[in-house]
């Protein structure tokens, strides 16, 4: 007698999107940047022993604030590095030198920790792990070149406003790829930060020239936001993928950064038929003390971004860099005589509220003041009260 098929067998679960990523689909709990009581320490895939030796909450906050200051001063230093309104040096060599300095600092720090540290840093030499650090370098290089294409089709003011969309796209990719759930209030706070950043730039950088092809510029801007956000999210996942020393991870990141920036400079020289000579020979041509300050700014900003990616998250990095645009006009006031506008002040207020909402606990948002006779504004949940009368009608 033919046996009846078992129809009660469980259905096979469809594969998740993150299963197709190069890294295992580990879940990272939502990290905490500010020391609110009851919140967990920044999540990662590291064991408990490695997490205990990491930075404190105060150090994380200090790192995020320092990144904000460095980012806000970057634009000012770029303006100061101009001579008669133009750059006398090849601006593409600045990221290359910054990558070289970051690589030297990381190698030195790792060596000092190996010889003088109480605990030997963990280093993984597997090529399957090391090759993953090449992907962020490629993505960032593509994003930098794509930003130049966007500026060909859009005005600088429009480019800056649309660039703030990466705050939301980073949240979407964090939720999709890292499987890190965000509450509704956190989604609202990300949207508020985007609106606040866009509001602060209204009326800034007005250009009388018309946009050549805005539709193409808008499409490229969305693509740029997605690529830049993907680079940040993937970098966070790689940095938290194991408990290797952060200095060893930086060596791999910046090693590939030096390689790809060298390739880009060589391609640029070949495209210009070597009219300006080989870039390695003319590397420091036109450099001034202000230019070296730009290089140092990018160097330490990159090291801080790596620190935040390892021990906090990419959204905290976006909050820090987005907050920098509010400090830049204030810092430029004594140098260039620019006065802060009403749009800037409104945007700063919205950004501060969004920052509080993202990292606040539920009790901080809904805790009502107490009086001698009970809560000042007592509330009753009708649905949960069995003694409450049910509403009449259909």
mmCIF file with all atom_site columns, N, CA, C and O in Angstrom, residues 77-97:
data_model
loop_
_atom_site.group_PDB
_atom_site.id
_atom_site.type_symbol
_atom_site.label_atom_id
_atom_site.label_alt_id
_atom_site.label_comp_id
_atom_site.label_asym_id
_atom_site.label_entity_id
_atom_site.label_seq_id
_atom_site.pdbx_PDB_ins_code
_atom_site.Cartn_x
_atom_site.Cartn_y
_atom_site.Cartn_z
_atom_site.occupancy
_atom_site.B_iso_or_equiv
_atom_site.pdbx_formal_charge
_atom_site.auth_seq_id
_atom_site.auth_comp_id
_atom_site.auth_asym_id
_atom_site.auth_atom_id
_atom_site.pdbx_PDB_model_num
ATOM 1  N N  . UNK A 1 77 ? 39.932 74.483 5.839  1.00 0.00 ? 77 UNK A N  1
ATOM 2  C CA . UNK A 1 77 ? 41.327 74.285 5.451  1.00 0.00 ? 77 UNK A CA 1
ATOM 3  C C  . UNK A 1 77 ? 41.478 74.183 3.938  1.00 0.00 ? 77 UNK A C  1
ATOM 4  O O  . UNK A 1 77 ? 42.479 74.654 3.371  1.00 0.00 ? 77 UNK A O  1
ATOM 5  N N  . UNK A 1 78 ? 40.487 73.587 3.276  1.00 0.00 ? 78 UNK A N  1
ATOM 6  C CA . UNK A 1 78 ? 40.533 73.518 1.812  1.00 0.00 ? 78 UNK A CA 1
ATOM 7  C C  . UNK A 1 78 ? 40.485 74.911 1.209  1.00 0.00 ? 78 UNK A C  1
ATOM 8  O O  . UNK A 1 78 ? 41.178 75.211 0.217  1.00 0.00 ? 78 UNK A O  1
ATOM 9  N N  . UNK A 1 79 ? 39.677 75.793 1.776  1.00 0.00 ? 79 UNK A N  1
ATOM 10 C CA . UNK A 1 79 ? 39.621 77.173 1.287  1.00 0.00 ? 79 UNK A CA 1
ATOM 11 C C  . UNK A 1 79 ? 40.935 77.906 1.545  1.00 0.00 ? 79 UNK A C  1
ATOM 12 O O  . UNK A 1 79 ? 41.414 78.666 0.700  1.00 0.00 ? 79 UNK A O  1
ATOM 13 N N  . UNK A 1 80 ? 41.537 77.669 2.688  1.00 0.00 ? 80 UNK A N  1
ATOM 14 C CA . UNK A 1 80 ? 42.795 78.329 3.008  1.00 0.00 ? 80 UNK A CA 1
ATOM 15 C C  . UNK A 1 80 ? 43.955 77.816 2.160  1.00 0.00 ? 80 UNK A C  1
ATOM 16 O O  . UNK A 1 80 ? 44.972 78.510 2.008  1.00 0.00 ? 80 UNK A O  1
ATOM 17 N N  . UNK A 1 81 ? 43.825 76.598 1.626  1.00 0.00 ? 81 UNK A N  1
ATOM 18 C CA . UNK A 1 81 ? 44.905 76.048 0.803  1.00 0.00 ? 81 UNK A CA 1
ATOM 19 C C  . UNK A 1 81 ? 44.909 76.598 -0.618 1.00 0.00 ? 81 UNK A C  1
ATOM 20 O O  . UNK A 1 81 ? 45.832 76.293 -1.388 1.00 0.00 ? 81 UNK A O  1
ATOM 21 N N  . UNK A 1 82 ? 43.908 77.394 -0.972 1.00 0.00 ? 82 UNK A N  1
ATOM 22 C CA . UNK A 1 82 ? 43.860 78.001 -2.297 1.00 0.00 ? 82 UNK A CA 1
ATOM 23 C C  . UNK A 1 82 ? 44.815 79.191 -2.373 1.00 0.00 ? 82 UNK A C  1
ATOM 24 O O  . UNK A 1 82 ? 45.049 79.879 -1.384 1.00 0.00 ? 82 UNK A O  1
ATOM 25 N N  . UNK A 1 83 ? 45.322 79.423 -3.558 1.00 0.00 ? 83 UNK A N  1
ATOM 26 C CA . UNK A 1 83 ? 46.160 80.584 -3.838 1.00 0.00 ? 83 UNK A CA 1
ATOM 27 C C  . UNK A 1 83 ? 45.532 81.368 -4.978 1.00 0.00 ? 83 UNK A C  1
ATOM 28 O O  . UNK A 1 83 ? 45.411 80.846 -6.097 1.00 0.00 ? 83 UNK A O  1
ATOM 29 N N  . UNK A 1 84 ? 45.108 82.594 -4.685 1.00 0.00 ? 84 UNK A N  1
ATOM 30 C CA . UNK A 1 84 ? 44.400 83.427 -5.674 1.00 0.00 ? 84 UNK A CA 1
ATOM 31 C C  . UNK A 1 84 ? 43.145 82.737 -6.193 1.00 0.00 ? 84 UNK A C  1
ATOM 32 O O  . UNK A 1 84 ? 42.815 82.804 -7.385 1.00 0.00 ? 84 UNK A O  1
ATOM 33 N N  . UNK A 1 85 ? 42.467 82.039 -5.290 1.00 0.00 ? 85 UNK A N  1
ATOM 34 C CA . UNK A 1 85 ? 41.202 81.412 -5.648 1.00 0.00 ? 85 UNK A CA 1
ATOM 35 C C  . UNK A 1 85 ? 41.301 80.102 -6.377 1.00 0.00 ? 85 UNK A C  1
ATOM 36 O O  . UNK A 1 85 ? 40.285 79.574 -6.854 1.00 0.00 ? 85 UNK A O  1
ATOM 37 N N  . UNK A 1 86 ? 42.462 79.511 -6.485 1.00 0.00 ? 86 UNK A N  1
ATOM 38 C CA . UNK A 1 86 ? 42.597 78.223 -7.193 1.00 0.00 ? 86 UNK A CA 1
ATOM 39 C C  . UNK A 1 86 ? 43.649 77.369 -6.493 1.00 0.00 ? 86 UNK A C  1
ATOM 40 O O  . UNK A 1 86 ? 44.494 77.866 -5.741 1.00 0.00 ? 86 UNK A O  1
ATOM 41 N N  . UNK A 1 87 ? 43.599 76.076 -6.797 1.00 0.00 ? 87 UNK A N  1
ATOM 42 C CA . UNK A 1 87 ? 44.536 75.131 -6.209 1.00 0.00 ? 87 UNK A CA 1
ATOM 43 C C  . UNK A 1 87 ? 45.779 75.034 -7.096 1.00 0.00 ? 87 UNK A C  1
ATOM 44 O O  . UNK A 1 87 ? 45.672 74.758 -8.299 1.00 0.00 ? 87 UNK A O  1
ATOM 45 N N  . UNK A 1 88 ? 46.930 75.246 -6.495 1.00 0.00 ? 88 UNK A N  1
ATOM 46 C CA . UNK A 1 88 ? 48.184 75.106 -7.224 1.00 0.00 ? 88 UNK A CA 1
ATOM 47 C C  . UNK A 1 88 ? 48.717 73.683 -7.186 1.00 0.00 ? 88 UNK A C  1
ATOM 48 O O  . UNK A 1 88 ? 49.740 73.388 -7.817 1.00 0.00 ? 88 UNK A O  1
ATOM 49 N N  . UNK A 1 89 ? 48.066 72.811 -6.454 1.00 0.00 ? 89 UNK A N  1
ATOM 50 C CA . UNK A 1 89 ? 48.501 71.421 -6.336 1.00 0.00 ? 89 UNK A CA 1
ATOM 51 C C  . UNK A 1 89 ? 47.433 70.502 -6.913 1.00 0.00 ? 89 UNK A C  1
ATOM 52 O O  . UNK A 1 89 ? 46.280 70.909 -7.137 1.00 0.00 ? 89 UNK A O  1
ATOM 53 N N  . UNK A 1 90 ? 47.823 69.288 -7.152 1.00 0.00 ? 90 UNK A N  1
ATOM 54 C CA . UNK A 1 90 ? 46.891 68.278 -7.648 1.00 0.00 ? 90 UNK A CA 1
ATOM 55 C C  . UNK A 1 90 ? 46.067 67.765 -6.469 1.00 0.00 ? 90 UNK A C  1
ATOM 56 O O  . UNK A 1 90 ? 46.595 67.084 -5.581 1.00 0.00 ? 90 UNK A O  1
ATOM 57 N N  . UNK A 1 91 ? 44.782 68.107 -6.446 1.00 0.00 ? 91 UNK A N  1
ATOM 58 C CA . UNK A 1 91 ? 43.944 67.745 -5.300 1.00 0.00 ? 91 UNK A CA 1
ATOM 59 C C  . UNK A 1 91 ? 43.793 66.236 -5.144 1.00 0.00 ? 91 UNK A C  1
ATOM 60 O O  . UNK A 1 91 ? 43.489 65.753 -4.047 1.00 0.00 ? 91 UNK A O  1
ATOM 61 N N  . UNK A 1 92 ? 44.005 65.468 -6.204 1.00 0.00 ? 92 UNK A N  1
ATOM 62 C CA . UNK A 1 92 ? 43.880 64.013 -6.107 1.00 0.00 ? 92 UNK A CA 1
ATOM 63 C C  . UNK A 1 92 ? 45.018 63.391 -5.315 1.00 0.00 ? 92 UNK A C  1
ATOM 64 O O  . UNK A 1 92 ? 44.903 62.245 -4.855 1.00 0.00 ? 92 UNK A O  1
ATOM 65 N N  . UNK A 1 93 ? 46.128 64.128 -5.141 1.00 0.00 ? 93 UNK A N  1
ATOM 66 C CA . UNK A 1 93 ? 47.239 63.589 -4.355 1.00 0.00 ? 93 UNK A CA 1
ATOM 67 C C  . UNK A 1 93 ? 47.003 63.708 -2.856 1.00 0.00 ? 93 UNK A C  1
ATOM 68 O O  . UNK A 1 93 ? 47.682 63.032 -2.076 1.00 0.00 ? 93 UNK A O  1
ATOM 69 N N  . UNK A 1 94 ? 46.063 64.551 -2.444 1.00 0.00 ? 94 UNK A N  1
ATOM 70 C CA . UNK A 1 94 ? 45.789 64.721 -1.014 1.00 0.00 ? 94 UNK A CA 1
ATOM 71 C C  . UNK A 1 94 ? 45.247 63.434 -0.394 1.00 0.00 ? 94 UNK A C  1
ATOM 72 O O  . UNK A 1 94 ? 45.753 62.981 0.645  1.00 0.00 ? 94 UNK A O  1
ATOM 73 N N  . UNK A 1 95 ? 44.205 62.786 -0.979 1.00 0.00 ? 95 UNK A N  1
ATOM 74 C CA . UNK A 1 95 ? 43.761 61.504 -0.396 1.00 0.00 ? 95 UNK A CA 1
ATOM 75 C C  . UNK A 1 95 ? 44.847 60.438 -0.408 1.00 0.00 ? 95 UNK A C  1
ATOM 76 O O  . UNK A 1 95 ? 44.916 59.623 0.518  1.00 0.00 ? 95 UNK A O  1
ATOM 77 N N  . UNK A 1 96 ? 45.704 60.446 -1.437 1.00 0.00 ? 96 UNK A N  1
ATOM 78 C CA . UNK A 1 96 ? 46.785 59.454 -1.490 1.00 0.00 ? 96 UNK A CA 1
ATOM 79 C C  . UNK A 1 96 ? 47.748 59.636 -0.317 1.00 0.00 ? 96 UNK A C  1
ATOM 80 O O  . UNK A 1 96 ? 48.099 58.662 0.373  1.00 0.00 ? 96 UNK A O  1
ATOM 81 N N  . UNK A 1 97 ? 48.182 60.862 -0.069 1.00 0.00 ? 97 UNK A N  1
ATOM 82 C CA . UNK A 1 97 ? 49.100 61.106 1.043  1.00 0.00 ? 97 UNK A CA 1
ATOM 83 C C  . UNK A 1 97 ? 48.429 60.821 2.389  1.00 0.00 ? 97 UNK A C  1
ATOM 84 O O  . UNK A 1 97 ? 49.082 60.337 3.324  1.00 0.00 ? 97 UNK A O  1
#
